[in-house]
Amino acid sequence: MILIAGGGTGGHTSPGLAVAALLGERGVPCAWIGSRDGVEARLVPERGIPYYAIATGKLRRYWSWRTVGDLVLSVPAGLVQAAVLLGRLRPRVVFATGGFVALPTVLAAAARGIPIVAHEQTAVPGLANRIAARFSRRVAISFPGSDEKFPAGKSILTGNPLRPELRMGSRADAVARFGLDAALPLVYVTGGAQGAQRINRAVGEILPRLLGHAQVIHQCGNHPTTGDRAWLEAKRAALSPALARRYTVLPYVGPELAAIYATASLLVARAGAGTVNECCQLGVAALYIPLPGTSGDEQTANARTVERAGGCEILPQAALSPETLRERMQALLAEPTRLKEMGERARAVAFPDAAERIVALLLETR
């Protein structure tokens, strides 16, 4: 049995789901240890994978009393819970998908002498995975060059797996589900589960002009502090009926994401590892607006890798305004042939067999 540990965000959850799906196809049982309230707590049980929630903390790079509470209470509690579960489940190997959620299980596995394989999704490894790598037999990396951040001899380039259901999208399904005009290009705007306020507000300000040339599906999050969802819905209500039909605003996107990707001519988004990997695997042209201030500026590094291949454009947040966003989007939409070429160039960055590579690594690790 192989035990998957990790979550907290979609980027740390999706690779595990892809690996779990392939393990299931090959008749290899697996289970998952994650947090009580991360996205994995919902997505993993939905797929019939045995799921065990433990207490988790967060390693913050800034001073916070919450960090003290996590280190004193949550992390030790999670470590004990993980140790008990490992004793009961007796996995042959632990697959750690990254993030602070995986650390208690990694440390408990190391104490029990259970082999660990860590997976790094980003171009710049985070603190949690740099710690996990010290206890891991191997570290699967997604981008060339990431091995420099890990102990020598441990890294292997596998790429970042894609959930198989995302390859099954249908343009016809998207047209029917969202009432799309098949003759107009579709722009998919997303800021991740929480939304991205700077992107949300910039898009909202340019809707009348943007919708004259395209239709938009906008995943905006539902953050109670920003109020972006209500603000965007009010912007939609102020549009003419003809333009309003071209704009769909959603707090979250679930199974319909596959159909959206199958139809989108352009994606406008942050440059988190999960989003970048999905666009590269599926050949979707993107305009990335990396979130500044992330560890090692990892989102910019993710986007730069695709940009060097010609698969995306980058708009730094410092240069983001409604007008600059409109100009960049309309310039891209005016060249549909170039958008298709960008999508194909993005595919060159992806590893379509990433899940197979990781499963092979797991099965050979002793």
Tab-separated table of C-alpha atoms in Angstrom:
chain	number	residue	atom	x	y	z
A	1	MET	CA	0.000	0.000	0.000
A	2	ILE	CA	1.187	3.489	-0.863
A	3	LEU	CA	0.317	6.386	1.405
A	4	ILE	CA	-0.126	9.876	-0.037
A	5	ALA	CA	0.426	12.851	2.270
A	6	GLY	CA	-0.241	16.492	1.490
A	7	GLY	CA	-2.787	19.079	0.486
A	8	GLY	CA	-3.911	22.430	1.747
A	9	THR	CA	-4.119	23.801	-1.803
A	10	GLY	CA	-5.121	22.471	-5.189
A	11	GLY	CA	-1.506	22.575	-6.337
A	12	HIS	CA	-0.495	20.114	-3.616
A	13	THR	CA	-3.603	17.965	-4.093
A	14	SER	CA	-3.985	17.477	-7.848
A	15	PRO	CA	-0.687	15.569	-8.356
A	16	GLY	CA	-1.649	13.140	-5.618
A	17	LEU	CA	-5.060	12.589	-7.181
A	18	ALA	CA	-3.450	11.845	-10.555
A	19	VAL	CA	-1.035	9.374	-8.983
A	20	ALA	CA	-3.810	7.752	-6.938
A	21	ALA	CA	-5.920	7.283	-10.086
A	22	LEU	CA	-3.067	5.497	-11.870
A	23	LEU	CA	-2.277	3.360	-8.836
A	24	GLY	CA	-5.923	2.320	-8.745
A	25	GLU	CA	-5.810	1.338	-12.422
A	26	ARG	CA	-2.817	-0.867	-11.650
A	27	GLY	CA	-4.436	-2.489	-8.632
A	28	VAL	CA	-2.121	-0.863	-6.080
A	29	PRO	CA	-4.053	0.237	-2.964
A	30	CYS	CA	-3.444	3.689	-1.544
A	31	ALA	CA	-4.663	5.917	1.261
A	32	TRP	CA	-4.261	9.614	2.031
A	33	ILE	CA	-3.353	11.660	5.103
A	34	GLY	CA	-4.256	15.335	4.912
A	35	SER	CA	-5.725	18.257	6.787
A	36	ARG	CA	-9.222	18.649	8.194
A	37	ASP	CA	-10.208	21.667	6.113
A	38	GLY	CA	-7.967	21.801	3.033
A	39	VAL	CA	-9.310	21.142	-0.457
A	40	GLU	CA	-8.050	17.554	-0.209
A	41	ALA	CA	-10.508	16.845	2.621
A	42	ARG	CA	-13.313	17.163	0.059
A	43	LEU	CA	-11.704	15.998	-3.166
A	44	VAL	CA	-10.014	12.825	-1.937
A	45	PRO	CA	-13.059	11.096	-0.353
A	46	GLU	CA	-15.110	12.021	-3.439
A	47	ARG	CA	-12.825	9.694	-5.407
A	48	GLY	CA	-13.267	6.798	-3.001
A	49	ILE	CA	-9.748	7.012	-1.561
A	50	PRO	CA	-9.480	6.212	2.182
A	51	TYR	CA	-8.814	9.539	3.848
A	52	TYR	CA	-7.427	10.351	7.298
A	53	ALA	CA	-7.378	13.904	8.640
A	54	ILE	CA	-4.780	15.032	11.158
A	55	ALA	CA	-3.898	18.291	12.896
A	56	THR	CA	-1.610	20.450	10.770
A	57	GLY	CA	0.259	23.709	11.211
A	58	LYS	CA	1.841	26.204	8.864
A	59	LEU	CA	5.437	27.321	8.518
A	60	ARG	CA	5.181	31.078	8.077
A	61	ARG	CA	8.113	33.250	7.033
A	62	TYR	CA	6.819	36.185	9.058
A	63	TRP	CA	6.154	36.650	12.760
A	64	SER	CA	2.733	35.473	13.893
A	65	TRP	CA	1.340	34.154	17.158
A	66	ARG	CA	-0.474	31.558	15.064
A	67	THR	CA	2.916	30.092	14.147
A	68	VAL	CA	3.725	29.661	17.834
A	69	GLY	CA	0.400	27.888	18.361
A	70	ASP	CA	1.001	25.657	15.377
A	71	LEU	CA	4.505	24.678	16.491
A	72	VAL	CA	3.488	24.076	20.104
A	73	LEU	CA	0.117	22.401	19.564
A	74	SER	CA	-0.870	21.495	15.999
A	75	VAL	CA	2.396	20.105	14.637
A	76	PRO	CA	3.126	17.819	17.638
A	77	ALA	CA	-0.473	16.611	17.655
A	78	GLY	CA	-0.341	15.906	13.929
A	79	LEU	CA	2.963	14.094	14.327
A	80	VAL	CA	1.486	11.762	16.948
A	81	GLN	CA	-1.654	11.179	14.858
A	82	ALA	CA	0.421	10.443	11.764
A	83	ALA	CA	2.627	8.004	13.693
A	84	VAL	CA	-0.425	6.106	14.912
A	85	LEU	CA	-1.872	5.937	11.399
A	86	LEU	CA	1.420	4.722	9.928
A	87	GLY	CA	1.533	1.954	12.487
A	88	ARG	CA	-1.982	0.900	11.499
A	89	LEU	CA	-1.678	1.293	7.713
A	90	ARG	CA	1.912	0.032	7.312
A	91	PRO	CA	2.587	1.587	3.877
A	92	ARG	CA	5.518	0.437	1.751
A	93	VAL	CA	6.287	4.055	0.800
A	94	VAL	CA	4.975	7.562	1.532
A	95	PHE	CA	4.392	9.950	-1.364
A	96	ALA	CA	4.589	13.521	-0.027
A	97	THR	CA	2.980	16.062	-2.358
A	98	GLY	CA	4.389	19.108	-0.599
A	99	GLY	CA	3.204	21.873	1.672
A	100	PHE	CA	3.070	22.067	5.444
A	101	VAL	CA	0.228	19.503	5.488
A	102	ALA	CA	2.630	16.726	4.485
A	103	LEU	CA	5.315	17.415	7.089
A	104	PRO	CA	3.893	15.553	10.127
A	105	THR	CA	3.510	12.401	8.027
A	106	VAL	CA	6.982	12.809	6.530
A	107	LEU	CA	8.591	13.169	9.950
A	108	ALA	CA	6.634	10.234	11.394
A	109	ALA	CA	7.554	8.068	8.395
A	110	ALA	CA	11.224	8.975	8.733
A	111	ALA	CA	11.144	8.007	12.418
A	112	ARG	CA	9.684	4.611	11.468
A	113	GLY	CA	12.144	4.045	8.629
A	114	ILE	CA	9.441	4.118	5.946
A	115	PRO	CA	10.788	5.257	2.540
A	116	ILE	CA	9.588	8.694	1.401
A	117	VAL	CA	9.318	10.165	-2.087
A	118	ALA	CA	8.638	13.920	-2.162
A	119	HIS	CA	7.209	15.799	-5.120
A	120	GLU	CA	7.915	19.466	-5.889
A	121	GLN	CA	5.459	21.162	-8.245
A	122	THR	CA	7.033	24.618	-8.512
A	123	ALA	CA	10.161	25.922	-10.171
A	124	VAL	CA	11.333	27.281	-6.789
A	125	PRO	CA	10.914	24.744	-3.960
A	126	GLY	CA	9.096	25.856	-0.835
A	127	LEU	CA	10.353	25.585	2.721
A	128	ALA	CA	8.224	22.548	3.583
A	129	ASN	CA	9.601	20.501	0.699
A	130	ARG	CA	13.164	21.548	1.385
A	131	ILE	CA	12.700	20.097	4.868
A	132	ALA	CA	10.941	16.993	3.557
A	133	ALA	CA	13.739	16.390	1.052
A	134	ARG	CA	16.212	15.812	3.886
A	135	PHE	CA	14.231	12.746	4.932
A	136	SER	CA	13.277	11.507	1.448
A	137	ARG	CA	14.892	8.766	-0.600
A	138	ARG	CA	14.028	10.589	-3.828
A	139	VAL	CA	12.590	13.982	-4.810
A	140	ALA	CA	10.480	14.152	-7.966
A	141	ILE	CA	10.779	17.607	-9.563
A	142	SER	CA	8.597	19.284	-12.174
A	143	PHE	CA	11.002	21.770	-13.761
A	144	PRO	CA	14.603	21.403	-14.933
A	145	GLY	CA	16.950	23.212	-12.579
A	146	SER	CA	14.945	22.643	-9.397
A	147	ASP	CA	17.405	19.906	-8.397
A	148	GLU	CA	19.893	22.592	-7.360
A	149	LYS	CA	17.748	23.312	-4.302
A	150	PHE	CA	17.763	19.717	-3.037
A	151	PRO	CA	20.432	17.350	-1.673
A	152	ALA	CA	22.701	16.064	-4.422
A	153	GLY	CA	21.699	12.830	-6.067
A	154	LYS	CA	18.128	12.726	-4.785
A	155	SER	CA	16.261	14.568	-7.541
A	156	ILE	CA	14.653	13.041	-10.604
A	157	LEU	CA	12.768	15.009	-13.273
A	158	THR	CA	9.250	13.579	-13.581
A	159	GLY	CA	7.070	16.579	-14.363
A	160	ASN	CA	3.797	17.417	-12.659
A	161	PRO	CA	0.878	14.991	-13.162
A	162	LEU	CA	-2.483	16.125	-14.473
A	163	ARG	CA	-5.772	14.791	-13.127
A	164	PRO	CA	-6.991	12.496	-15.940
A	165	GLU	CA	-10.518	13.923	-15.953
A	166	LEU	CA	-9.166	17.279	-17.167
A	167	ARG	CA	-8.229	15.659	-20.485
A	168	MET	CA	-11.843	14.636	-21.096
A	169	GLY	CA	-13.341	18.082	-21.652
A	170	SER	CA	-15.771	18.764	-24.462
A	171	ARG	CA	-16.291	22.041	-26.288
A	172	ALA	CA	-19.884	21.034	-26.954
A	173	ASP	CA	-20.419	20.507	-23.223
A	174	ALA	CA	-19.112	24.006	-22.416
A	175	VAL	CA	-21.266	25.619	-25.112
A	176	ALA	CA	-24.380	23.883	-23.780
A	177	ARG	CA	-23.592	24.352	-20.081
A	178	PHE	CA	-22.766	28.058	-20.233
A	179	GLY	CA	-24.788	29.158	-23.262
A	180	LEU	CA	-21.657	30.139	-25.161
A	181	ASP	CA	-21.500	31.596	-28.648
A	182	ALA	CA	-19.441	29.112	-30.666
A	183	ALA	CA	-18.262	31.922	-32.954
A	184	LEU	CA	-16.635	34.005	-30.189
A	185	PRO	CA	-13.349	33.260	-28.409
A	186	LEU	CA	-13.631	32.263	-24.759
A	187	VAL	CA	-11.417	33.788	-22.073
A	188	TYR	CA	-11.165	31.919	-18.771
A	189	VAL	CA	-10.182	34.149	-15.836
A	190	THR	CA	-9.200	32.526	-12.546
A	191	GLY	CA	-7.387	33.511	-9.390
A	192	GLY	CA	-7.521	30.126	-7.676
A	193	ALA	CA	-9.955	28.973	-5.010
A	194	GLN	CA	-9.759	32.244	-3.068
A	195	GLY	CA	-9.847	34.441	-6.150
A	196	ALA	CA	-7.406	37.231	-6.956
A	197	GLN	CA	-8.746	40.673	-6.074
A	198	ARG	CA	-6.403	42.676	-8.295
A	199	ILE	CA	-7.351	40.553	-11.307
A	200	ASN	CA	-11.044	40.490	-10.398
A	201	ARG	CA	-11.286	44.259	-10.148
A	202	ALA	CA	-9.296	44.922	-13.321
A	203	VAL	CA	-11.480	42.540	-15.327
A	204	GLY	CA	-14.658	44.024	-13.866
A	205	GLU	CA	-13.672	47.508	-14.989
A	206	ILE	CA	-13.173	46.519	-18.630
A	207	LEU	CA	-16.158	44.230	-19.162
A	208	PRO	CA	-18.115	46.378	-21.667
A	209	ARG	CA	-15.135	46.741	-24.011
A	210	LEU	CA	-13.812	43.220	-23.508
A	211	LEU	CA	-17.168	41.561	-24.143
A	212	GLY	CA	-17.462	43.293	-27.478
A	213	HIS	CA	-14.795	40.901	-28.780
A	214	ALA	CA	-14.988	37.817	-26.548
A	215	GLN	CA	-16.956	35.916	-23.951
A	216	VAL	CA	-15.638	35.358	-20.443
A	217	ILE	CA	-16.005	32.713	-17.740
A	218	HIS	CA	-14.686	34.285	-14.550
A	219	GLN	CA	-13.908	32.196	-11.468
A	220	CYS	CA	-13.652	34.914	-8.837
A	221	GLY	CA	-13.654	33.130	-5.469
A	222	ASN	CA	-16.002	34.094	-2.679
A	223	HIS	CA	-13.757	35.867	-0.208
A	224	PRO	CA	-15.915	37.580	2.416
A	225	THR	CA	-13.442	40.416	2.972
A	226	THR	CA	-13.039	41.596	-0.613
A	227	GLY	CA	-16.670	41.280	-1.695
A	228	ASP	CA	-15.461	40.650	-5.258
A	229	ARG	CA	-18.224	38.223	-6.149
A	230	ALA	CA	-21.055	40.627	-5.332
A	231	TRP	CA	-19.185	43.496	-7.013
A	232	LEU	CA	-18.714	41.498	-10.217
A	233	GLU	CA	-22.320	40.340	-10.227
A	234	ALA	CA	-23.378	43.987	-9.947
A	235	LYS	CA	-21.127	44.814	-12.897
A	236	ARG	CA	-22.791	42.042	-14.881
A	237	ALA	CA	-26.265	43.305	-13.972
A	238	ALA	CA	-25.324	46.736	-15.392
A	239	LEU	CA	-24.429	45.280	-18.787
A	240	SER	CA	-26.806	45.189	-21.717
A	241	PRO	CA	-28.604	41.825	-22.047
A	242	ALA	CA	-26.514	40.942	-25.105
A	243	LEU	CA	-23.213	41.530	-23.279
A	244	ALA	CA	-24.421	39.996	-20.019
A	245	ARG	CA	-24.988	36.713	-21.839
A	246	ARG	CA	-21.298	36.693	-22.705
A	247	TYR	CA	-20.142	36.937	-19.079
A	248	THR	CA	-20.377	34.119	-16.538
A	249	VAL	CA	-19.124	34.785	-13.016
A	250	LEU	CA	-18.619	31.819	-10.695
A	251	PRO	CA	-17.214	31.631	-7.157
A	252	TYR	CA	-15.764	28.184	-7.786
A	253	VAL	CA	-15.257	25.822	-10.706
A	254	GLY	CA	-15.598	22.067	-10.261
A	255	PRO	CA	-16.048	19.246	-12.790
A	256	GLU	CA	-16.908	21.778	-15.493
A	257	LEU	CA	-13.257	22.869	-15.571
A	258	ALA	CA	-12.422	20.213	-18.172
A	259	ALA	CA	-15.005	21.616	-20.591
A	260	ILE	CA	-13.800	25.169	-19.961
A	261	TYR	CA	-10.200	24.235	-20.765
A	262	ALA	CA	-11.339	22.403	-23.902
A	263	THR	CA	-12.999	25.610	-25.138
A	264	ALA	CA	-10.826	28.473	-23.864
A	265	SER	CA	-8.747	30.437	-26.361
A	266	LEU	CA	-6.944	32.305	-23.586
A	267	LEU	CA	-6.474	31.958	-19.846
A	268	VAL	CA	-5.834	34.947	-17.574
A	269	ALA	CA	-4.597	33.852	-14.167
A	270	ARG	CA	-2.000	33.769	-11.454
A	271	ALA	CA	0.917	31.455	-12.140
A	272	GLY	CA	0.581	28.848	-9.423
A	273	ALA	CA	2.105	25.474	-10.198
A	274	GLY	CA	-1.258	23.752	-10.667
A	275	THR	CA	-2.646	26.302	-13.112
A	276	VAL	CA	0.576	26.483	-15.126
A	277	ASN	CA	0.765	22.705	-15.346
A	278	GLU	CA	-2.851	22.402	-16.476
A	279	CYS	CA	-2.383	24.958	-19.246
A	280	CYS	CA	0.820	23.334	-20.444
A	281	GLN	CA	-0.588	19.809	-20.379
A	282	LEU	CA	-3.744	20.896	-22.220
A	283	GLY	CA	-2.140	23.379	-24.622
A	284	VAL	CA	-3.967	26.519	-23.447
A	285	ALA	CA	-2.380	29.904	-24.190
A	286	ALA	CA	-2.085	32.063	-21.074
A	287	LEU	CA	-1.525	35.587	-19.861
A	288	TYR	CA	-0.047	35.102	-16.402
A	289	ILE	CA	-0.115	37.734	-13.659
A	290	PRO	CA	2.175	36.171	-11.021
A	291	LEU	CA	1.363	36.798	-7.377
A	292	PRO	CA	4.211	38.897	-5.960
A	293	GLY	CA	5.745	38.083	-2.605
A	294	THR	CA	5.594	34.301	-2.857
A	295	SER	CA	8.532	32.263	-1.609
A	296	GLY	CA	11.438	32.833	-3.977
A	297	ASP	CA	9.002	34.593	-6.337
A	298	GLU	CA	8.011	31.090	-7.396
A	299	GLN	CA	5.029	32.147	-9.509
A	300	THR	CA	7.180	34.346	-11.716
A	301	ALA	CA	9.687	31.499	-12.039
A	302	ASN	CA	6.883	29.112	-13.061
A	303	ALA	CA	5.659	31.549	-15.719
A	304	ARG	CA	9.152	32.359	-17.011
A	305	THR	CA	9.739	28.697	-17.785
A	306	VAL	CA	6.693	28.674	-20.078
A	307	GLU	CA	7.498	32.119	-21.499
A	308	ARG	CA	10.933	30.929	-22.602
A	309	ALA	CA	9.200	28.225	-24.631
A	310	GLY	CA	6.859	30.791	-26.192
A	311	GLY	CA	3.792	29.369	-24.453
A	312	CYS	CA	2.564	32.397	-22.512
A	313	GLU	CA	2.871	36.095	-21.873
A	314	ILE	CA	3.484	37.674	-18.471
A	315	LEU	CA	1.970	40.841	-17.054
A	316	PRO	CA	3.667	41.780	-13.753
A	317	GLN	CA	1.214	42.871	-11.081
A	318	ALA	CA	3.127	46.157	-10.715
A	319	ALA	CA	2.078	46.964	-14.286
A	320	LEU	CA	-1.495	45.704	-13.911
A	321	SER	CA	-4.277	48.214	-14.499
A	322	PRO	CA	-7.648	47.813	-16.204
A	323	GLU	CA	-6.304	49.511	-19.328
A	324	THR	CA	-3.058	47.525	-19.572
A	325	LEU	CA	-4.974	44.300	-19.037
A	326	ARG	CA	-7.496	45.195	-21.741
A	327	GLU	CA	-4.735	46.090	-24.193
A	328	ARG	CA	-2.824	42.853	-23.584
A	329	MET	CA	-5.921	40.671	-23.779
A	330	GLN	CA	-7.272	42.282	-26.930
A	331	ALA	CA	-3.884	42.111	-28.648
A	332	LEU	CA	-3.729	38.377	-27.974
A	333	LEU	CA	-7.348	37.729	-28.953
A	334	ALA	CA	-6.774	39.562	-32.230
A	335	GLU	CA	-4.305	36.831	-33.264
A	336	PRO	CA	-6.092	33.467	-32.953
A	337	THR	CA	-3.382	31.699	-34.922
A	338	ARG	CA	-0.761	32.943	-32.498
A	339	LEU	CA	-2.862	31.765	-29.541
A	340	LYS	CA	-2.946	28.261	-30.980
A	341	GLU	CA	0.811	28.346	-31.514
A	342	MET	CA	1.321	29.501	-27.916
A	343	GLY	CA	-0.772	26.580	-26.698
A	344	GLU	CA	1.323	24.121	-28.671
A	345	ARG	CA	4.538	25.681	-27.398
A	346	ALA	CA	3.229	25.404	-23.832
A	347	ARG	CA	2.751	21.665	-24.364
A	348	ALA	CA	6.496	21.356	-24.900
A	349	VAL	CA	7.054	22.267	-21.239
A	350	ALA	CA	4.734	19.554	-19.931
A	351	PHE	CA	5.409	15.898	-19.176
A	352	PRO	CA	2.295	14.022	-20.343
A	353	ASP	CA	3.559	10.860	-18.652
A	354	ALA	CA	4.367	12.516	-15.312
A	355	ALA	CA	1.992	10.271	-13.357
A	356	GLU	CA	3.523	7.156	-14.929
A	357	ARG	CA	7.025	8.377	-14.052
A	358	ILE	CA	6.077	9.017	-10.430
A	359	VAL	CA	4.262	5.703	-10.031
A	360	ALA	CA	7.306	3.882	-11.408
A	361	LEU	CA	9.490	5.781	-8.935
A	362	LEU	CA	7.197	4.878	-6.038
A	363	LEU	CA	7.086	1.202	-6.950
A	364	GLU	CA	10.856	0.930	-7.265
A	365	THR	CA	11.636	2.783	-4.015
A	366	ARG	CA	12.655	0.535	-1.153
